[in-house]
């Protein structure tokens, strides 16, 4: 879903065929970074976890030379983008699945915005702080659901205590850092409660179509497990 949504924003903002300068902050194992390099863009992945970097490098090593030349991997903290790059150096900056691990995200977001050229796209994927009660409520964990209404803290699938973000707060933050919200989507509206390792259903394409529709339709997108926000540098 995120890839489809990101491609929609890129194609709507930049000329077809333009080779974009992309920065993926907290790239993890490099799924999005590698996908964009395959699409012809010049991609830089920034990641601080050596294990994730090793996985990304191994995946990249199996690609044709042309793709390997379009992607570089840097070990570093997303809060230190100013150490590694010049302001305005990128057309697209991704920060997917990172903010939940950052206690004070505003300085990080401000740094990401500074990396964008004028008209550049900032793509954020965050846990939806307005929907934390939904999963425990649907599973009958009533005490957990009741607590979730009044907090943005939660424990993720890895057993880590992390935090979520509310749409209203991030909208305000993006405006304040000069990359106001341009579009937003919900991700995992109906499928968030699926068990880990569940088999892909036979009608997977229909499932994806339903999730894609829900992710851009009110009120469904507002209760998605994740929010995908796209800001544009003014």
JSON list of C-alpha atoms in Angstrom, two decimals:
[
{"chain": "A", "resi": 1, "resn": "UNK", "atom": "CA", "xyz": [0.00, 0.00, 0.00]},
{"chain": "A", "resi": 2, "resn": "UNK", "atom": "CA", "xyz": [2.74, 2.44, 0.95]},
{"chain": "A", "resi": 3, "resn": "UNK", "atom": "CA", "xyz": [4.60, 1.83, -2.31]},
{"chain": "A", "resi": 4, "resn": "UNK", "atom": "CA", "xyz": [1.44, 2.46, -4.35]},
{"chain": "A", "resi": 5, "resn": "UNK", "atom": "CA", "xyz": [0.66, 5.62, -2.43]},
{"chain": "A", "resi": 6, "resn": "UNK", "atom": "CA", "xyz": [4.24, 6.88, -2.70]},
{"chain": "A", "resi": 7, "resn": "UNK", "atom": "CA", "xyz": [4.33, 6.24, -6.45]},
{"chain": "A", "resi": 8, "resn": "UNK", "atom": "CA", "xyz": [1.06, 8.15, -6.83]},
{"chain": "A", "resi": 9, "resn": "UNK", "atom": "CA", "xyz": [2.56, 11.18, -5.09]},
{"chain": "A", "resi": 10, "resn": "UNK", "atom": "CA", "xyz": [5.82, 11.01, -7.03]},
{"chain": "A", "resi": 11, "resn": "UNK", "atom": "CA", "xyz": [4.12, 10.71, -10.42]},
{"chain": "A", "resi": 12, "resn": "UNK", "atom": "CA", "xyz": [1.80, 13.59, -9.57]},
{"chain": "A", "resi": 13, "resn": "UNK", "atom": "CA", "xyz": [4.64, 15.91, -8.53]},
{"chain": "A", "resi": 14, "resn": "UNK", "atom": "CA", "xyz": [7.61, 15.20, -10.79]},
{"chain": "A", "resi": 15, "resn": "UNK", "atom": "CA", "xyz": [8.01, 14.89, -14.58]},
{"chain": "A", "resi": 16, "resn": "UNK", "atom": "CA", "xyz": [7.77, 11.37, -15.95]},
{"chain": "A", "resi": 17, "resn": "UNK", "atom": "CA", "xyz": [11.21, 9.83, -16.33]},
{"chain": "A", "resi": 18, "resn": "UNK", "atom": "CA", "xyz": [13.02, 12.31, -14.08]},
{"chain": "A", "resi": 19, "resn": "UNK", "atom": "CA", "xyz": [15.74, 10.64, -12.04]},
{"chain": "A", "resi": 20, "resn": "UNK", "atom": "CA", "xyz": [15.05, 11.78, -8.49]},
{"chain": "A", "resi": 21, "resn": "UNK", "atom": "CA", "xyz": [17.46, 12.15, -5.59]},
{"chain": "A", "resi": 22, "resn": "UNK", "atom": "CA", "xyz": [15.94, 10.05, -2.80]},
{"chain": "A", "resi": 23, "resn": "UNK", "atom": "CA", "xyz": [16.94, 9.79, 0.86]},
{"chain": "A", "resi": 24, "resn": "UNK", "atom": "CA", "xyz": [15.51, 6.91, 2.90]},
{"chain": "A", "resi": 25, "resn": "UNK", "atom": "CA", "xyz": [16.05, 7.65, 6.60]},
{"chain": "A", "resi": 26, "resn": "UNK", "atom": "CA", "xyz": [15.86, 4.52, 8.74]},
{"chain": "A", "resi": 27, "resn": "UNK", "atom": "CA", "xyz": [15.74, 2.39, 5.60]},
{"chain": "A", "resi": 28, "resn": "UNK", "atom": "CA", "xyz": [15.72, -0.91, 7.53]},
{"chain": "A", "resi": 29, "resn": "UNK", "atom": "CA", "xyz": [16.50, -3.76, 5.17]},
{"chain": "A", "resi": 30, "resn": "UNK", "atom": "CA", "xyz": [16.16, -1.42, 2.21]},
{"chain": "A", "resi": 31, "resn": "UNK", "atom": "CA", "xyz": [12.88, -2.56, 0.70]},
{"chain": "A", "resi": 32, "resn": "UNK", "atom": "CA", "xyz": [11.66, 0.86, -0.44]},
{"chain": "A", "resi": 33, "resn": "UNK", "atom": "CA", "xyz": [15.15, 2.16, -1.22]},
{"chain": "A", "resi": 34, "resn": "UNK", "atom": "CA", "xyz": [15.94, -0.77, -3.49]},
{"chain": "A", "resi": 35, "resn": "UNK", "atom": "CA", "xyz": [12.56, -0.57, -5.18]},
{"chain": "A", "resi": 36, "resn": "UNK", "atom": "CA", "xyz": [13.14, 3.10, -6.04]},
{"chain": "A", "resi": 37, "resn": "UNK", "atom": "CA", "xyz": [16.67, 2.40, -7.27]},
{"chain": "A", "resi": 38, "resn": "UNK", "atom": "CA", "xyz": [15.23, -0.23, -9.58]},
{"chain": "A", "resi": 39, "resn": "UNK", "atom": "CA", "xyz": [12.85, 2.43, -10.87]},
{"chain": "A", "resi": 40, "resn": "UNK", "atom": "CA", "xyz": [15.82, 4.51, -11.96]},
{"chain": "A", "resi": 41, "resn": "UNK", "atom": "CA", "xyz": [16.24, 6.94, -9.08]},
{"chain": "A", "resi": 42, "resn": "UNK", "atom": "CA", "xyz": [19.45, 7.84, -7.25]},
{"chain": "A", "resi": 43, "resn": "UNK", "atom": "CA", "xyz": [18.88, 6.54, -3.71]},
{"chain": "A", "resi": 44, "resn": "UNK", "atom": "CA", "xyz": [20.74, 7.02, -0.43]},
{"chain": "A", "resi": 45, "resn": "UNK", "atom": "CA", "xyz": [19.80, 4.83, 2.50]},
{"chain": "A", "resi": 46, "resn": "UNK", "atom": "CA", "xyz": [20.60, 5.95, 6.05]},
{"chain": "A", "resi": 47, "resn": "UNK", "atom": "CA", "xyz": [20.41, 3.30, 8.77]},
{"chain": "A", "resi": 48, "resn": "UNK", "atom": "CA", "xyz": [22.04, 2.84, 12.18]},
{"chain": "A", "resi": 49, "resn": "UNK", "atom": "CA", "xyz": [21.38, -0.86, 12.79]},
{"chain": "A", "resi": 50, "resn": "UNK", "atom": "CA", "xyz": [24.36, -2.91, 11.51]},
{"chain": "A", "resi": 51, "resn": "UNK", "atom": "CA", "xyz": [22.20, -6.02, 11.08]},
{"chain": "A", "resi": 52, "resn": "UNK", "atom": "CA", "xyz": [19.73, -4.18, 8.86]},
{"chain": "A", "resi": 53, "resn": "UNK", "atom": "CA", "xyz": [22.58, -2.67, 6.89]},
{"chain": "A", "resi": 54, "resn": "UNK", "atom": "CA", "xyz": [24.05, -6.12, 6.30]},
{"chain": "A", "resi": 55, "resn": "UNK", "atom": "CA", "xyz": [20.72, -7.38, 4.96]},
{"chain": "A", "resi": 56, "resn": "UNK", "atom": "CA", "xyz": [20.36, -4.35, 2.69]},
{"chain": "A", "resi": 57, "resn": "UNK", "atom": "CA", "xyz": [23.91, -4.72, 1.36]},
{"chain": "A", "resi": 58, "resn": "UNK", "atom": "CA", "xyz": [23.35, -8.40, 0.65]},
{"chain": "A", "resi": 59, "resn": "UNK", "atom": "CA", "xyz": [20.16, -7.62, -1.28]},
{"chain": "A", "resi": 60, "resn": "UNK", "atom": "CA", "xyz": [21.89, -4.86, -3.21]},
{"chain": "A", "resi": 61, "resn": "UNK", "atom": "CA", "xyz": [24.80, -7.13, -4.08]},
{"chain": "A", "resi": 62, "resn": "UNK", "atom": "CA", "xyz": [22.43, -9.39, -6.00]},
{"chain": "A", "resi": 63, "resn": "UNK", "atom": "CA", "xyz": [21.23, -6.57, -8.25]},
{"chain": "A", "resi": 64, "resn": "UNK", "atom": "CA", "xyz": [22.63, -5.66, -11.71]},
{"chain": "A", "resi": 65, "resn": "UNK", "atom": "CA", "xyz": [25.52, -3.19, -11.77]},
{"chain": "A", "resi": 66, "resn": "UNK", "atom": "CA", "xyz": [23.37, -0.29, -12.94]},
{"chain": "A", "resi": 67, "resn": "UNK", "atom": "CA", "xyz": [21.13, -0.57, -9.91]},
{"chain": "A", "resi": 68, "resn": "UNK", "atom": "CA", "xyz": [24.07, -1.01, -7.53]},
{"chain": "A", "resi": 69, "resn": "UNK", "atom": "CA", "xyz": [25.56, 2.21, -8.86]},
{"chain": "A", "resi": 70, "resn": "UNK", "atom": "CA", "xyz": [22.33, 4.11, -8.15]},
{"chain": "A", "resi": 71, "resn": "UNK", "atom": "CA", "xyz": [22.16, 3.19, -4.48]},
{"chain": "A", "resi": 72, "resn": "UNK", "atom": "CA", "xyz": [24.48, 3.96, -1.59]},
{"chain": "A", "resi": 73, "resn": "UNK", "atom": "CA", "xyz": [24.13, 2.96, 2.04]},
{"chain": "A", "resi": 74, "resn": "UNK", "atom": "CA", "xyz": [25.36, 5.08, 4.93]},
{"chain": "A", "resi": 75, "resn": "UNK", "atom": "CA", "xyz": [25.51, 4.00, 8.57]},
{"chain": "A", "resi": 76, "resn": "UNK", "atom": "CA", "xyz": [24.16, 6.78, 10.77]},
{"chain": "A", "resi": 77, "resn": "UNK", "atom": "CA", "xyz": [21.38, 8.19, 12.92]},
{"chain": "A", "resi": 78, "resn": "UNK", "atom": "CA", "xyz": [18.42, 9.86, 11.22]},
{"chain": "A", "resi": 79, "resn": "UNK", "atom": "CA", "xyz": [18.73, 12.76, 13.62]},
{"chain": "A", "resi": 80, "resn": "UNK", "atom": "CA", "xyz": [22.14, 13.59, 12.15]},
{"chain": "A", "resi": 81, "resn": "UNK", "atom": "CA", "xyz": [21.20, 14.20, 8.51]},
{"chain": "A", "resi": 82, "resn": "UNK", "atom": "CA", "xyz": [22.92, 17.59, 8.66]},
{"chain": "A", "resi": 83, "resn": "UNK", "atom": "CA", "xyz": [26.22, 15.83, 9.35]},
{"chain": "A", "resi": 84, "resn": "UNK", "atom": "CA", "xyz": [26.02, 13.74, 6.19]},
{"chain": "A", "resi": 85, "resn": "UNK", "atom": "CA", "xyz": [24.17, 15.88, 3.64]},
{"chain": "A", "resi": 86, "resn": "UNK", "atom": "CA", "xyz": [23.77, 19.46, 2.47]},
{"chain": "A", "resi": 87, "resn": "UNK", "atom": "CA", "xyz": [20.40, 21.23, 2.80]},
{"chain": "A", "resi": 88, "resn": "UNK", "atom": "CA", "xyz": [18.17, 20.84, -0.24]},
{"chain": "A", "resi": 89, "resn": "UNK", "atom": "CA", "xyz": [20.13, 17.84, -1.52]},
{"chain": "A", "resi": 90, "resn": "UNK", "atom": "CA", "xyz": [17.11, 15.57, -2.15]},
{"chain": "A", "resi": 91, "resn": "UNK", "atom": "CA", "xyz": [13.85, 15.60, -4.11]},
{"chain": "A", "resi": 92, "resn": "UNK", "atom": "CA", "xyz": [12.22, 12.92, -1.95]},
{"chain": "A", "resi": 93, "resn": "UNK", "atom": "CA", "xyz": [12.86, 12.03, 1.69]},
{"chain": "A", "resi": 94, "resn": "UNK", "atom": "CA", "xyz": [11.34, 8.90, 3.23]},
{"chain": "A", "resi": 95, "resn": "UNK", "atom": "CA", "xyz": [11.00, 8.24, 6.95]},
{"chain": "A", "resi": 96, "resn": "UNK", "atom": "CA", "xyz": [8.93, 5.09, 7.32]},
{"chain": "A", "resi": 97, "resn": "UNK", "atom": "CA", "xyz": [8.43, 3.27, 10.61]},
{"chain": "A", "resi": 98, "resn": "UNK", "atom": "CA", "xyz": [10.94, 5.44, 12.47]},
{"chain": "A", "resi": 99, "resn": "UNK", "atom": "CA", "xyz": [9.10, 8.10, 14.45]},
{"chain": "A", "resi": 100, "resn": "UNK", "atom": "CA", "xyz": [7.61, 5.58, 16.86]},
{"chain": "A", "resi": 101, "resn": "UNK", "atom": "CA", "xyz": [11.13, 4.94, 18.21]},
{"chain": "A", "resi": 102, "resn": "UNK", "atom": "CA", "xyz": [11.96, 8.65, 18.64]},
{"chain": "A", "resi": 103, "resn": "UNK", "atom": "CA", "xyz": [10.83, 10.22, 21.90]},
{"chain": "A", "resi": 104, "resn": "UNK", "atom": "CA", "xyz": [11.10, 13.80, 20.61]},
{"chain": "A", "resi": 105, "resn": "UNK", "atom": "CA", "xyz": [10.44, 13.65, 16.86]},
{"chain": "A", "resi": 106, "resn": "UNK", "atom": "CA", "xyz": [10.24, 17.37, 16.04]},
{"chain": "A", "resi": 107, "resn": "UNK", "atom": "CA", "xyz": [14.02, 17.97, 15.67]},
{"chain": "A", "resi": 108, "resn": "UNK", "atom": "CA", "xyz": [14.29, 14.89, 13.45]},
{"chain": "A", "resi": 109, "resn": "UNK", "atom": "CA", "xyz": [11.42, 16.10, 11.24]},
{"chain": "A", "resi": 110, "resn": "UNK", "atom": "CA", "xyz": [12.89, 19.58, 10.98]},
{"chain": "A", "resi": 111, "resn": "UNK", "atom": "CA", "xyz": [16.18, 18.07, 9.83]},
{"chain": "A", "resi": 112, "resn": "UNK", "atom": "CA", "xyz": [14.40, 15.97, 7.20]},
{"chain": "A", "resi": 113, "resn": "UNK", "atom": "CA", "xyz": [12.60, 19.02, 5.85]},
{"chain": "A", "resi": 114, "resn": "UNK", "atom": "CA", "xyz": [15.92, 20.85, 5.48]},
{"chain": "A", "resi": 115, "resn": "UNK", "atom": "CA", "xyz": [17.18, 18.03, 3.28]},
{"chain": "A", "resi": 116, "resn": "UNK", "atom": "CA", "xyz": [14.42, 18.70, 0.71]},
{"chain": "A", "resi": 117, "resn": "UNK", "atom": "CA", "xyz": [14.81, 20.85, -2.36]},
{"chain": "A", "resi": 118, "resn": "UNK", "atom": "CA", "xyz": [12.02, 23.35, -3.06]},
{"chain": "A", "resi": 119, "resn": "UNK", "atom": "CA", "xyz": [8.91, 21.40, -4.03]},
{"chain": "A", "resi": 120, "resn": "UNK", "atom": "CA", "xyz": [10.39, 18.19, -2.62]},
{"chain": "A", "resi": 121, "resn": "UNK", "atom": "CA", "xyz": [8.29, 15.42, -1.09]},
{"chain": "A", "resi": 122, "resn": "UNK", "atom": "CA", "xyz": [8.52, 14.22, 2.51]},
{"chain": "A", "resi": 123, "resn": "UNK", "atom": "CA", "xyz": [6.94, 10.79, 3.10]},
{"chain": "A", "resi": 124, "resn": "UNK", "atom": "CA", "xyz": [6.22, 9.67, 6.67]},
{"chain": "A", "resi": 125, "resn": "UNK", "atom": "CA", "xyz": [4.80, 6.35, 7.85]},
{"chain": "A", "resi": 126, "resn": "UNK", "atom": "CA", "xyz": [3.73, 6.43, 11.51]},
{"chain": "A", "resi": 127, "resn": "UNK", "atom": "CA", "xyz": [1.59, 4.54, 14.00]},
{"chain": "A", "resi": 128, "resn": "UNK", "atom": "CA", "xyz": [-1.83, 6.13, 14.22]},
{"chain": "A", "resi": 129, "resn": "UNK", "atom": "CA", "xyz": [-2.25, 7.57, 17.70]},
{"chain": "A", "resi": 130, "resn": "UNK", "atom": "CA", "xyz": [-5.97, 8.13, 17.11]},
{"chain": "A", "resi": 131, "resn": "UNK", "atom": "CA", "xyz": [-6.65, 4.43, 16.63]},
{"chain": "A", "resi": 132, "resn": "UNK", "atom": "CA", "xyz": [-4.64, 2.71, 19.37]},
{"chain": "A", "resi": 133, "resn": "UNK", "atom": "CA", "xyz": [-7.78, 1.42, 21.10]},
{"chain": "A", "resi": 134, "resn": "UNK", "atom": "CA", "xyz": [-9.06, -0.34, 17.98]},
{"chain": "A", "resi": 135, "resn": "UNK", "atom": "CA", "xyz": [-6.91, -3.48, 17.98]},
{"chain": "A", "resi": 136, "resn": "UNK", "atom": "CA", "xyz": [-7.34, -4.32, 21.71]},
{"chain": "A", "resi": 137, "resn": "UNK", "atom": "CA", "xyz": [-11.02, -3.40, 21.47]},
{"chain": "A", "resi": 138, "resn": "UNK", "atom": "CA", "xyz": [-11.63, -5.78, 18.55]},
{"chain": "A", "resi": 139, "resn": "UNK", "atom": "CA", "xyz": [-9.79, -8.56, 20.39]},
{"chain": "A", "resi": 140, "resn": "UNK", "atom": "CA", "xyz": [-11.80, -8.06, 23.57]},
{"chain": "A", "resi": 141, "resn": "UNK", "atom": "CA", "xyz": [-8.93, -6.69, 25.66]},
{"chain": "A", "resi": 142, "resn": "UNK", "atom": "CA", "xyz": [-11.19, -4.11, 27.26]},
{"chain": "A", "resi": 143, "resn": "UNK", "atom": "CA", "xyz": [-8.82, -2.75, 29.90]},
{"chain": "A", "resi": 144, "resn": "UNK", "atom": "CA", "xyz": [-6.10, -2.19, 27.30]},
{"chain": "A", "resi": 145, "resn": "UNK", "atom": "CA", "xyz": [-8.57, -0.54, 24.95]},
{"chain": "A", "resi": 146, "resn": "UNK", "atom": "CA", "xyz": [-9.78, 1.81, 27.67]},
{"chain": "A", "resi": 147, "resn": "UNK", "atom": "CA", "xyz": [-6.22, 2.85, 28.50]},
{"chain": "A", "resi": 148, "resn": "UNK", "atom": "CA", "xyz": [-5.35, 3.40, 24.84]},
{"chain": "A", "resi": 149, "resn": "UNK", "atom": "CA", "xyz": [-7.88, 6.21, 24.43]},
{"chain": "A", "resi": 150, "resn": "UNK", "atom": "CA", "xyz": [-5.80, 8.55, 26.58]},
{"chain": "A", "resi": 151, "resn": "UNK", "atom": "CA", "xyz": [-2.24, 7.80, 25.49]},
{"chain": "A", "resi": 152, "resn": "UNK", "atom": "CA", "xyz": [0.06, 7.63, 22.49]},
{"chain": "A", "resi": 153, "resn": "UNK", "atom": "CA", "xyz": [2.27, 4.98, 24.13]},
{"chain": "A", "resi": 154, "resn": "UNK", "atom": "CA", "xyz": [1.95, 1.32, 23.19]},
{"chain": "A", "resi": 155, "resn": "UNK", "atom": "CA", "xyz": [3.92, -1.92, 23.07]},
{"chain": "A", "resi": 156, "resn": "UNK", "atom": "CA", "xyz": [4.69, -3.12, 19.56]},
{"chain": "A", "resi": 157, "resn": "UNK", "atom": "CA", "xyz": [4.97, -6.62, 18.16]},
{"chain": "A", "resi": 158, "resn": "UNK", "atom": "CA", "xyz": [8.64, -6.79, 19.13]},
{"chain": "A", "resi": 159, "resn": "UNK", "atom": "CA", "xyz": [7.75, -6.17, 22.76]},
{"chain": "A", "resi": 160, "resn": "UNK", "atom": "CA", "xyz": [9.20, -2.65, 22.74]},
{"chain": "A", "resi": 161, "resn": "UNK", "atom": "CA", "xyz": [7.55, 0.32, 24.40]},
{"chain": "A", "resi": 162, "resn": "UNK", "atom": "CA", "xyz": [7.14, 2.90, 21.66]},
{"chain": "A", "resi": 163, "resn": "UNK", "atom": "CA", "xyz": [4.88, 5.82, 20.74]},
{"chain": "A", "resi": 164, "resn": "UNK", "atom": "CA", "xyz": [2.29, 6.77, 18.14]},
{"chain": "A", "resi": 165, "resn": "UNK", "atom": "CA", "xyz": [1.50, 10.07, 16.41]},
{"chain": "A", "resi": 166, "resn": "UNK", "atom": "CA", "xyz": [-1.80, 11.87, 15.96]},
{"chain": "A", "resi": 167, "resn": "UNK", "atom": "CA", "xyz": [-2.75, 13.31, 12.58]},
{"chain": "A", "resi": 168, "resn": "UNK", "atom": "CA", "xyz": [-3.58, 16.72, 14.02]},
{"chain": "A", "resi": 169, "resn": "UNK", "atom": "CA", "xyz": [-0.20, 17.03, 15.74]},
{"chain": "A", "resi": 170, "resn": "UNK", "atom": "CA", "xyz": [1.82, 15.96, 12.71]},
{"chain": "A", "resi": 171, "resn": "UNK", "atom": "CA", "xyz": [-0.17, 18.29, 10.46]},
{"chain": "A", "resi": 172, "resn": "UNK", "atom": "CA", "xyz": [0.82, 21.17, 12.72]},
{"chain": "A", "resi": 173, "resn": "UNK", "atom": "CA", "xyz": [4.45, 20.06, 12.85]},
{"chain": "A", "resi": 174, "resn": "UNK", "atom": "CA", "xyz": [4.74, 19.73, 9.07]},
{"chain": "A", "resi": 175, "resn": "UNK", "atom": "CA", "xyz": [3.36, 23.23, 8.60]},
{"chain": "A", "resi": 176, "resn": "UNK", "atom": "CA", "xyz": [5.85, 24.55, 11.15]},
{"chain": "A", "resi": 177, "resn": "UNK", "atom": "CA", "xyz": [8.89, 23.04, 9.42]},
{"chain": "A", "resi": 178, "resn": "UNK", "atom": "CA", "xyz": [7.98, 24.32, 5.98]},
{"chain": "A", "resi": 179, "resn": "UNK", "atom": "CA", "xyz": [6.70, 21.06, 4.48]},
{"chain": "A", "resi": 180, "resn": "UNK", "atom": "CA", "xyz": [2.92, 21.33, 4.95]},
{"chain": "A", "resi": 181, "resn": "UNK", "atom": "CA", "xyz": [0.72, 18.27, 4.59]},
{"chain": "A", "resi": 182, "resn": "UNK", "atom": "CA", "xyz": [-0.25, 17.65, 0.97]},
{"chain": "A", "resi": 183, "resn": "UNK", "atom": "CA", "xyz": [-1.96, 14.26, 1.21]},
{"chain": "A", "resi": 184, "resn": "UNK", "atom": "CA", "xyz": [-2.47, 11.47, 3.73]},
{"chain": "A", "resi": 185, "resn": "UNK", "atom": "CA", "xyz": [-3.58, 7.86, 3.65]},
{"chain": "A", "resi": 186, "resn": "UNK", "atom": "CA", "xyz": [-4.53, 5.11, 6.06]},
{"chain": "A", "resi": 187, "resn": "UNK", "atom": "CA", "xyz": [-2.58, 1.85, 5.92]},
{"chain": "A", "resi": 188, "resn": "UNK", "atom": "CA", "xyz": [-3.89, -1.48, 7.27]},
{"chain": "A", "resi": 189, "resn": "UNK", "atom": "CA", "xyz": [-7.50, -0.54, 7.86]},
{"chain": "A", "resi": 190, "resn": "UNK", "atom": "CA", "xyz": [-9.05, -4.02, 7.78]},
{"chain": "A", "resi": 191, "resn": "UNK", "atom": "CA", "xyz": [-5.98, -6.25, 7.91]},
{"chain": "A", "resi": 192, "resn": "UNK", "atom": "CA", "xyz": [-4.22, -5.02, 11.05]},
{"chain": "A", "resi": 193, "resn": "UNK", "atom": "CA", "xyz": [-5.62, -7.83, 13.19]},
{"chain": "A", "resi": 194, "resn": "UNK", "atom": "CA", "xyz": [-4.38, -10.56, 10.84]},
{"chain": "A", "resi": 195, "resn": "UNK", "atom": "CA", "xyz": [-2.10, -13.02, 12.61]},
{"chain": "A", "resi": 196, "resn": "UNK", "atom": "CA", "xyz": [1.62, -12.94, 11.85]},
{"chain": "A", "resi": 197, "resn": "UNK", "atom": "CA", "xyz": [2.42, -15.53, 9.23]},
{"chain": "A", "resi": 198, "resn": "UNK", "atom": "CA", "xyz": [-1.19, -15.79, 8.05]},
{"chain": "A", "resi": 199, "resn": "UNK", "atom": "CA", "xyz": [-1.54, -17.25, 4.56]},
{"chain": "A", "resi": 200, "resn": "UNK", "atom": "CA", "xyz": [-2.16, -14.84, 1.72]},
{"chain": "A", "resi": 201, "resn": "UNK", "atom": "CA", "xyz": [-5.79, -15.28, 0.67]},
{"chain": "A", "resi": 202, "resn": "UNK", "atom": "CA", "xyz": [-6.64, -16.46, -2.83]},
{"chain": "A", "resi": 203, "resn": "UNK", "atom": "CA", "xyz": [-8.36, -13.17, -3.61]},
{"chain": "A", "resi": 204, "resn": "UNK", "atom": "CA", "xyz": [-5.36, -11.09, -2.54]},
{"chain": "A", "resi": 205, "resn": "UNK", "atom": "CA", "xyz": [-5.86, -8.57, -5.34]},
{"chain": "A", "resi": 206, "resn": "UNK", "atom": "CA", "xyz": [-9.38, -7.87, -4.14]},
{"chain": "A", "resi": 207, "resn": "UNK", "atom": "CA", "xyz": [-8.09, -7.49, -0.60]},
{"chain": "A", "resi": 208, "resn": "UNK", "atom": "CA", "xyz": [-5.50, -4.97, -1.80]},
{"chain": "A", "resi": 209, "resn": "UNK", "atom": "CA", "xyz": [-8.15, -3.07, -3.72]},
{"chain": "A", "resi": 210, "resn": "UNK", "atom": "CA", "xyz": [-10.31, -2.85, -0.59]},
{"chain": "A", "resi": 211, "resn": "UNK", "atom": "CA", "xyz": [-7.39, -1.68, 1.55]},
{"chain": "A", "resi": 212, "resn": "UNK", "atom": "CA", "xyz": [-6.37, 0.85, -1.08]},
{"chain": "A", "resi": 213, "resn": "UNK", "atom": "CA", "xyz": [-9.89, 2.26, -1.27]},
{"chain": "A", "resi": 214, "resn": "UNK", "atom": "CA", "xyz": [-10.29, 2.38, 2.50]},
{"chain": "A", "resi": 215, "resn": "UNK", "atom": "CA", "xyz": [-6.90, 4.03, 2.89]},
{"chain": "A", "resi": 216, "resn": "UNK", "atom": "CA", "xyz": [-8.07, 7.10, 1.02]},
{"chain": "A", "resi": 217, "resn": "UNK", "atom": "CA", "xyz": [-11.71, 7.21, 2.13]},
{"chain": "A", "resi": 218, "resn": "UNK", "atom": "CA", "xyz": [-13.20, 8.81, 5.23]},
{"chain": "A", "resi": 219, "resn": "UNK", "atom": "CA", "xyz": [-14.02, 7.69, 7.86]},
{"chain": "A", "resi": 220, "resn": "UNK", "atom": "CA", "xyz": [-12.11, 4.44, 7.28]},
{"chain": "A", "resi": 221, "resn": "UNK", "atom": "CA", "xyz": [-8.64, 5.89, 6.86]},
{"chain": "A", "resi": 222, "resn": "UNK", "atom": "CA", "xyz": [-8.91, 7.64, 10.21]},
{"chain": "A", "resi": 223, "resn": "UNK", "atom": "CA", "xyz": [-8.93, 4.32, 12.08]},
{"chain": "A", "resi": 224, "resn": "UNK", "atom": "CA", "xyz": [-6.09, 2.69, 10.13]},
{"chain": "A", "resi": 225, "resn": "UNK", "atom": "CA", "xyz": [-3.26, 1.18, 12.15]},
{"chain": "A", "resi": 226, "resn": "UNK", "atom": "CA", "xyz": [-0.72, 3.34, 10.31]},
{"chain": "A", "resi": 227, "resn": "UNK", "atom": "CA", "xyz": [-0.83, 6.77, 8.70]},
{"chain": "A", "resi": 228, "resn": "UNK", "atom": "CA", "xyz": [1.09, 7.68, 5.56]},
{"chain": "A", "resi": 229, "resn": "UNK", "atom": "CA", "xyz": [1.58, 11.44, 5.40]},
{"chain": "A", "resi": 230, "resn": "UNK", "atom": "CA", "xyz": [3.08, 13.33, 2.47]},
{"chain": "A", "resi": 231, "resn": "UNK", "atom": "CA", "xyz": [4.33, 16.88, 2.96]},
{"chain": "A", "resi": 232, "resn": "UNK", "atom": "CA", "xyz": [5.71, 19.21, 0.30]},
{"chain": "A", "resi": 233, "resn": "UNK", "atom": "CA", "xyz": [8.57, 21.62, 0.86]},
{"chain": "A", "resi": 234, "resn": "UNK", "atom": "CA", "xyz": [7.41, 25.18, 0.16]}
]
